[in-house]
Short mmCIF file of C-alpha atoms in Angstrom, two decimals:
data_model
loop_
_atom_site.label_atom_id
_atom_site.label_comp_id
_atom_site.label_asym_id
_atom_site.label_seq_id
_atom_site.Cartn_x
_atom_site.Cartn_y
_atom_site.Cartn_z
CA UNK A 1 40.69 -10.03 13.55
CA UNK A 2 39.54 -9.96 9.93
CA UNK A 3 35.87 -9.15 9.45
CA UNK A 4 33.60 -12.17 9.09
CA UNK A 5 29.80 -12.24 9.15
CA UNK A 6 27.92 -15.14 10.71
CA UNK A 7 24.23 -15.59 9.82
CA UNK A 8 22.18 -17.89 12.02
CA UNK A 9 19.14 -19.77 10.79
CA UNK A 10 17.92 -19.24 14.33
CA UNK A 11 14.88 -21.51 14.41
CA UNK A 12 16.96 -24.38 13.02
CA UNK A 13 19.36 -23.93 15.91
CA UNK A 14 16.89 -23.56 18.76
CA UNK A 15 14.93 -26.59 17.58
CA UNK A 16 18.21 -28.54 17.50
CA UNK A 17 19.08 -27.30 20.99
CA UNK A 18 15.64 -28.26 22.29
CA UNK A 19 15.80 -31.80 20.95
CA UNK A 20 19.48 -32.21 21.68
CA UNK A 21 19.31 -31.47 25.42
CA UNK A 22 16.95 -33.10 27.93
CA UNK A 23 13.88 -31.06 28.81
CA UNK A 24 14.48 -31.99 32.42
CA UNK A 25 16.79 -28.95 32.46
CA UNK A 26 14.40 -26.46 34.07
CA UNK A 27 14.23 -23.41 36.26
CA UNK A 28 12.81 -23.74 39.75
CA UNK A 29 9.21 -23.09 38.64
CA UNK A 30 9.43 -25.98 36.20
CA UNK A 31 9.88 -23.95 33.01
CA UNK A 32 12.23 -25.83 30.66
CA UNK A 33 15.40 -23.97 29.66
CA UNK A 34 17.19 -26.54 27.50
CA UNK A 35 16.69 -24.60 24.24
CA UNK A 36 17.91 -21.37 25.82
CA UNK A 37 21.03 -22.97 27.24
CA UNK A 38 21.74 -24.95 24.11
CA UNK A 39 21.38 -21.98 21.77
CA UNK A 40 23.62 -19.75 23.88
CA UNK A 41 26.29 -22.45 23.99
CA UNK A 42 26.03 -22.83 20.22
CA UNK A 43 26.51 -19.11 19.68
CA UNK A 44 29.46 -18.97 22.09
CA UNK A 45 31.19 -21.85 20.35
CA UNK A 46 30.40 -20.87 16.78
CA UNK A 47 31.47 -17.25 17.08
CA UNK A 48 34.70 -18.28 18.80
CA UNK A 49 35.66 -21.23 16.61
CA UNK A 50 34.88 -19.44 13.35
CA UNK A 51 36.08 -16.00 14.49
CA UNK A 52 32.94 -14.08 13.66
CA UNK A 53 33.14 -10.33 14.06
CA UNK A 54 29.52 -9.71 13.06
CA UNK A 55 26.46 -11.82 13.85
CA UNK A 56 22.81 -11.71 12.84
CA UNK A 57 20.26 -14.08 14.33
CA UNK A 58 17.91 -14.31 11.35
CA UNK A 59 14.32 -14.77 12.46
CA UNK A 60 11.19 -16.31 10.93
CA UNK A 61 8.76 -13.40 11.06
CA UNK A 62 6.64 -15.61 8.81
CA UNK A 63 7.73 -19.25 8.71
CA UNK A 64 5.23 -20.08 5.91
CA UNK A 65 4.63 -16.97 3.78
CA UNK A 66 1.25 -16.87 2.08
CA UNK A 67 2.78 -15.97 -1.28
CA UNK A 68 4.70 -19.25 -1.24
CA UNK A 69 1.59 -21.18 -0.14
CA UNK A 70 -0.45 -19.53 -2.93
CA UNK A 71 2.01 -21.01 -5.44
CA UNK A 72 2.35 -24.45 -3.82
CA UNK A 73 -0.46 -25.14 -1.30
CA UNK A 74 1.39 -28.12 0.18
CA UNK A 75 4.34 -25.93 1.18
CA UNK A 76 5.10 -26.85 4.81
CA UNK A 77 1.44 -27.81 5.23
CA UNK A 78 2.31 -30.80 7.42
CA UNK A 79 3.77 -28.41 10.01
CA UNK A 80 0.68 -26.23 10.42
CA UNK A 81 -0.93 -26.36 13.86
CA UNK A 82 -3.57 -23.71 13.13
CA UNK A 83 -4.52 -21.74 10.03
CA UNK A 84 -4.84 -18.02 10.82
CA UNK A 85 -6.65 -15.60 8.51
CA UNK A 86 -4.63 -12.53 7.47
CA UNK A 87 -1.67 -13.53 9.62
CA UNK A 88 1.07 -16.17 9.68
CA UNK A 89 -0.23 -19.67 10.38
CA UNK A 90 0.70 -21.20 13.72
CA UNK A 91 3.53 -23.72 13.39
CA UNK A 92 3.66 -26.99 15.28
CA UNK A 93 6.06 -26.14 18.11
CA UNK A 94 6.26 -28.16 21.34
CA UNK A 95 4.82 -26.22 24.28
CA UNK A 96 8.07 -26.70 26.18
CA UNK A 97 9.95 -24.93 23.38
CA UNK A 98 7.32 -22.24 22.84
CA UNK A 99 7.67 -21.26 26.49
CA UNK A 100 11.37 -20.53 25.97
CA UNK A 101 11.19 -18.29 22.91
CA UNK A 102 10.52 -15.01 24.78
CA UNK A 103 13.55 -15.59 26.99
CA UNK A 104 15.68 -16.48 23.97
CA UNK A 105 14.77 -13.10 22.47
CA UNK A 106 15.47 -11.35 25.77
CA UNK A 107 18.90 -12.93 26.22
CA UNK A 108 19.89 -12.16 22.64
CA UNK A 109 18.85 -8.53 23.10
CA UNK A 110 20.77 -8.16 26.37
CA UNK A 111 23.84 -9.75 24.74
CA UNK A 112 23.70 -7.17 21.97
CA UNK A 113 23.10 -9.80 19.30
CA UNK A 114 21.18 -8.49 16.31
CA UNK A 115 17.88 -10.22 15.60
CA UNK A 116 16.44 -9.46 12.16
CA UNK A 117 13.30 -10.73 10.48
CA UNK A 118 11.17 -9.47 7.61
CA UNK A 119 7.40 -9.35 7.28
CA UNK A 120 5.96 -12.03 4.98
CA UNK A 121 9.35 -13.74 4.70
CA UNK A 122 11.26 -16.56 6.29
CA UNK A 123 14.63 -16.42 8.00
CA UNK A 124 16.07 -18.05 4.87
CA UNK A 125 15.23 -14.89 2.92
CA UNK A 126 16.92 -12.70 5.52
CA UNK A 127 19.98 -14.95 5.35
CA UNK A 128 19.91 -14.80 1.56
CA UNK A 129 19.79 -11.02 1.46
CA UNK A 130 22.61 -10.46 3.95
CA UNK A 131 24.77 -13.17 2.37
CA UNK A 132 24.29 -11.62 -1.07
CA UNK A 133 25.05 -8.08 0.10
CA UNK A 134 28.04 -8.76 2.37
CA UNK A 135 31.38 -7.16 1.59
CA UNK A 136 33.38 -9.70 3.58
CA UNK A 137 33.35 -13.48 4.20
CA UNK A 138 30.09 -15.07 5.37
CA UNK A 139 29.32 -18.20 7.38
CA UNK A 140 25.70 -19.37 7.20
CA UNK A 141 24.83 -21.66 10.12
CA UNK A 142 21.91 -23.97 9.40
CA UNK A 143 20.63 -27.52 9.35
CA UNK A 144 18.55 -26.73 6.26
CA UNK A 145 19.82 -27.85 2.87
CA UNK A 146 17.81 -25.13 1.11
CA UNK A 147 20.52 -22.63 2.00
CA UNK A 148 23.19 -24.56 0.09
CA UNK A 149 22.15 -22.43 -2.89
CA UNK A 150 23.95 -19.48 -1.25
CA UNK A 151 27.39 -21.12 -1.16
CA UNK A 152 29.85 -19.23 -3.33
CA UNK A 153 33.60 -19.69 -3.11
CA UNK A 154 34.27 -16.57 -5.17
CA UNK A 155 32.34 -14.43 -2.68
CA UNK A 156 33.61 -16.44 0.32
CA UNK A 157 30.13 -17.57 1.37
CA UNK A 158 30.05 -21.01 2.98
CA UNK A 159 27.60 -23.02 5.07
CA UNK A 160 28.34 -24.46 8.51
CA UNK A 161 25.96 -27.41 8.43
CA UNK A 162 24.56 -28.63 11.76
CA UNK A 163 22.48 -31.63 10.65
CA UNK A 164 24.82 -34.15 12.31
CA UNK A 165 25.06 -32.18 15.54
CA UNK A 166 27.44 -29.64 17.01
CA UNK A 167 30.16 -32.26 17.46
CA UNK A 168 30.07 -33.08 13.77
CA UNK A 169 29.80 -29.71 12.07
CA UNK A 170 30.48 -29.72 8.36
CA UNK A 171 31.78 -26.77 6.37
CA UNK A 172 30.25 -26.74 2.90
CA UNK A 173 32.00 -25.07 -0.02
CA UNK A 174 31.51 -25.37 -3.78
CA UNK A 175 33.60 -28.53 -3.91
CA UNK A 176 31.78 -30.20 -1.02
CA UNK A 177 28.37 -29.58 -2.62
CA UNK A 178 29.59 -30.97 -5.93
CA UNK A 179 31.03 -34.00 -4.14
CA UNK A 180 27.78 -34.70 -2.29
CA UNK A 181 25.15 -33.90 -4.91
CA UNK A 182 26.98 -33.63 -8.25
CA UNK A 183 25.62 -30.12 -8.81
CA UNK A 184 27.10 -26.68 -8.22
CA UNK A 185 25.62 -24.54 -5.43
CA UNK A 186 24.09 -22.21 -8.03
CA UNK A 187 22.26 -25.25 -9.43
CA UNK A 188 21.05 -26.44 -6.04
CA UNK A 189 17.66 -24.67 -6.11
CA UNK A 190 16.88 -26.20 -9.51
CA UNK A 191 18.05 -29.58 -8.20
CA UNK A 192 15.75 -29.27 -5.17
CA UNK A 193 12.87 -28.23 -7.41
CA UNK A 194 13.27 -31.34 -9.56
CA UNK A 195 13.77 -33.92 -6.81
CA UNK A 196 11.34 -32.29 -4.37
CA UNK A 197 11.64 -32.09 -0.59
CA UNK A 198 9.14 -33.85 1.64
CA UNK A 199 10.28 -31.85 4.67
CA UNK A 200 9.03 -28.67 2.96
CA UNK A 201 6.04 -30.21 1.23
CA UNK A 202 7.56 -29.83 -2.24
CA UNK A 203 6.38 -32.68 -4.47
CA UNK A 204 9.14 -32.46 -7.06
CA UNK A 205 8.78 -34.05 -10.49
CA UNK A 206 7.39 -37.57 -10.21
CA UNK A 207 9.95 -40.08 -11.36
CA UNK A 208 12.93 -37.77 -11.10
CA UNK A 209 15.08 -38.44 -8.07
CA UNK A 210 18.40 -37.06 -6.90
CA UNK A 211 20.62 -38.92 -9.37
CA UNK A 212 18.46 -38.11 -12.39
CA UNK A 213 18.09 -34.46 -11.34
CA UNK A 214 21.86 -34.11 -10.98
CA UNK A 215 22.51 -35.81 -14.32
CA UNK A 216 20.00 -33.59 -16.14
CA UNK A 217 21.44 -30.41 -14.66
CA UNK A 218 24.93 -31.63 -15.46
CA UNK A 219 23.90 -31.88 -19.11
CA UNK A 220 21.58 -28.89 -19.48
CA UNK A 221 22.95 -26.53 -16.81
CA UNK A 222 19.74 -25.05 -15.45
CA UNK A 223 16.07 -25.86 -15.11
CA UNK A 224 15.35 -23.34 -17.86
CA UNK A 225 17.87 -25.09 -20.09
CA UNK A 226 16.28 -28.44 -19.34
CA UNK A 227 12.77 -27.16 -20.09
CA UNK A 228 14.01 -25.61 -23.34
CA UNK A 229 15.41 -29.01 -24.32
CA UNK A 230 12.09 -30.64 -23.43
CA UNK A 231 10.31 -28.21 -25.75
CA UNK A 232 12.77 -28.86 -28.61
CA UNK A 233 11.86 -31.99 -30.60
CA UNK A 234 15.42 -32.11 -31.90
CA UNK A 235 17.12 -32.24 -28.52
CA UNK A 236 18.53 -35.48 -27.17
CA UNK A 237 16.26 -35.55 -24.15
CA UNK A 238 14.58 -38.93 -23.70
CA UNK A 239 10.88 -39.37 -24.24
CA UNK A 240 10.52 -40.61 -20.67
CA UNK A 241 11.98 -37.44 -19.16
CA UNK A 242 9.97 -35.26 -21.54
CA UNK A 243 6.82 -36.99 -20.34
CA UNK A 244 7.70 -36.54 -16.67
CA UNK A 245 8.48 -32.85 -17.13
CA UNK A 246 5.32 -32.36 -19.14
CA UNK A 247 3.20 -33.88 -16.39
CA UNK A 248 4.74 -31.44 -13.91
CA UNK A 249 4.33 -28.30 -16.05
CA UNK A 250 2.14 -26.40 -13.57
CA UNK A 251 4.45 -27.23 -10.66
CA UNK A 252 7.59 -26.25 -12.57
CA UNK A 253 6.13 -22.85 -13.44
CA UNK A 254 5.88 -21.84 -9.79
CA UNK A 255 8.33 -24.00 -7.84
CA UNK A 256 11.47 -21.95 -8.56
CA UNK A 257 9.87 -18.89 -6.96
CA UNK A 258 9.12 -20.94 -3.85
CA UNK A 259 12.48 -22.73 -3.66
CA UNK A 260 14.81 -19.82 -4.41
CA UNK A 261 15.58 -17.71 -1.35
CA UNK A 262 14.91 -14.00 -1.68
CA UNK A 263 18.11 -11.98 -1.95
CA UNK A 264 16.89 -8.40 -2.20
CA UNK A 265 14.87 -7.64 0.92
CA UNK A 266 14.96 -4.10 2.31
CA UNK A 267 16.76 -4.87 5.57
CA UNK A 268 18.69 -2.70 8.01
CA UNK A 269 22.38 -2.54 7.23
CA UNK A 270 24.71 -4.53 9.45
CA UNK A 271 25.59 -1.29 11.22
CA UNK A 272 21.94 -0.29 11.67
CA UNK A 273 21.10 -3.76 13.00
CA UNK A 274 23.98 -3.66 15.48
CA UNK A 275 25.55 -6.78 14.05
CA UNK A 276 29.12 -6.13 15.19
CA UNK A 277 29.91 -8.28 18.20
CA UNK A 278 31.29 -6.60 21.29
CA UNK A 279 31.65 -7.26 25.01
CA UNK A 280 28.54 -6.90 27.13
CA UNK A 281 28.94 -4.22 29.76
CA UNK A 282 27.17 -2.35 32.52
CA UNK A 283 23.48 -3.00 33.21
CA UNK A 284 23.04 -5.52 30.39
CA UNK A 285 25.82 -7.70 31.78
CA UNK A 286 24.45 -7.45 35.30
CA UNK A 287 21.00 -8.47 34.08
CA UNK A 288 22.34 -11.42 32.12
CA UNK A 289 24.25 -12.64 35.15
CA UNK A 290 21.10 -12.28 37.25
CA UNK A 291 19.06 -14.24 34.72
CA UNK A 292 21.69 -16.97 34.66
CA UNK A 293 20.92 -17.63 38.31
CA UNK A 294 17.18 -17.05 38.24
CA UNK A 295 16.62 -19.16 35.14
CA UNK A 296 19.09 -21.95 35.89
CA UNK A 297 21.07 -21.20 32.77
CA UNK A 298 24.17 -22.77 34.24
CA UNK A 299 27.41 -21.79 32.58
CA UNK A 300 25.75 -21.00 29.24
CA UNK A 301 25.48 -17.28 29.92
CA UNK A 302 29.01 -17.20 31.32
CA UNK A 303 30.35 -18.90 28.17
CA UNK A 304 28.43 -16.50 25.95
CA UNK A 305 29.78 -13.49 27.85
CA UNK A 306 33.31 -14.89 27.69
CA UNK A 307 33.01 -15.38 23.92
CA UNK A 308 31.83 -11.81 23.46
CA UNK A 309 34.61 -10.53 25.72
CA UNK A 310 37.10 -11.71 23.05
CA UNK A 311 35.86 -8.96 20.72
#
């Protein structure tokens, strides 16, 4: 099997599992297990269907880093359950999902699946760093459009997009991004900066929507190129667009830093992280099989073990 790295935007997947399966799936004490079962089934299917040899479950050690909030205070502000001084804010997470996260971490550890996060950074930044450093093809699994900026046909980095559900997975390449948004993946962060993203609390430039953002980047290439044209009285940029960009000057100075994923974190190597998939043996396998019964995890653990046995 040729080497292929799969990077999971883990929170995106366990939220999807939680909302995609009924929370009536519970262990005998009433603890819900739908997110656990759903995530394990996702991993079993994804690694098998896309022939991953290496896997990293990228983790949000800080889902809303203060340095991003300092630049754009509205960044993800609508998802804050509690502001915490000198520590990551508490995200709005349903109690029934919160109760499952420790067991998700335990099952991943027993299955030998690498979990990597980085202090003061989101999972997106971990994904960005591994995707940028990889020496072989990469599949990024996410329901978050922000990670489209990592797609690169030349480096064989693609996104497996989960927004329409596991039965309707979409593989995004350069051509697919261009077809959907009329921008190249390397322009996607600038495109998102211009049009904004309500789901992340990014206001964008008032009056510039998706079509206008794509058209401007098609003509000027980058946000920097567009701003240079706005500053040049002799450029062909319309007075209306100049006015809109001028009104958003403060936002445009900081937004690229917030929107662009970090690609140079000091992370453990794939070998150090234990990213290579392999069968689960001995005590770890016995414990997983025990948990499958105790936690009413149905066939999810069995399917995960069977997928890993193929390595």
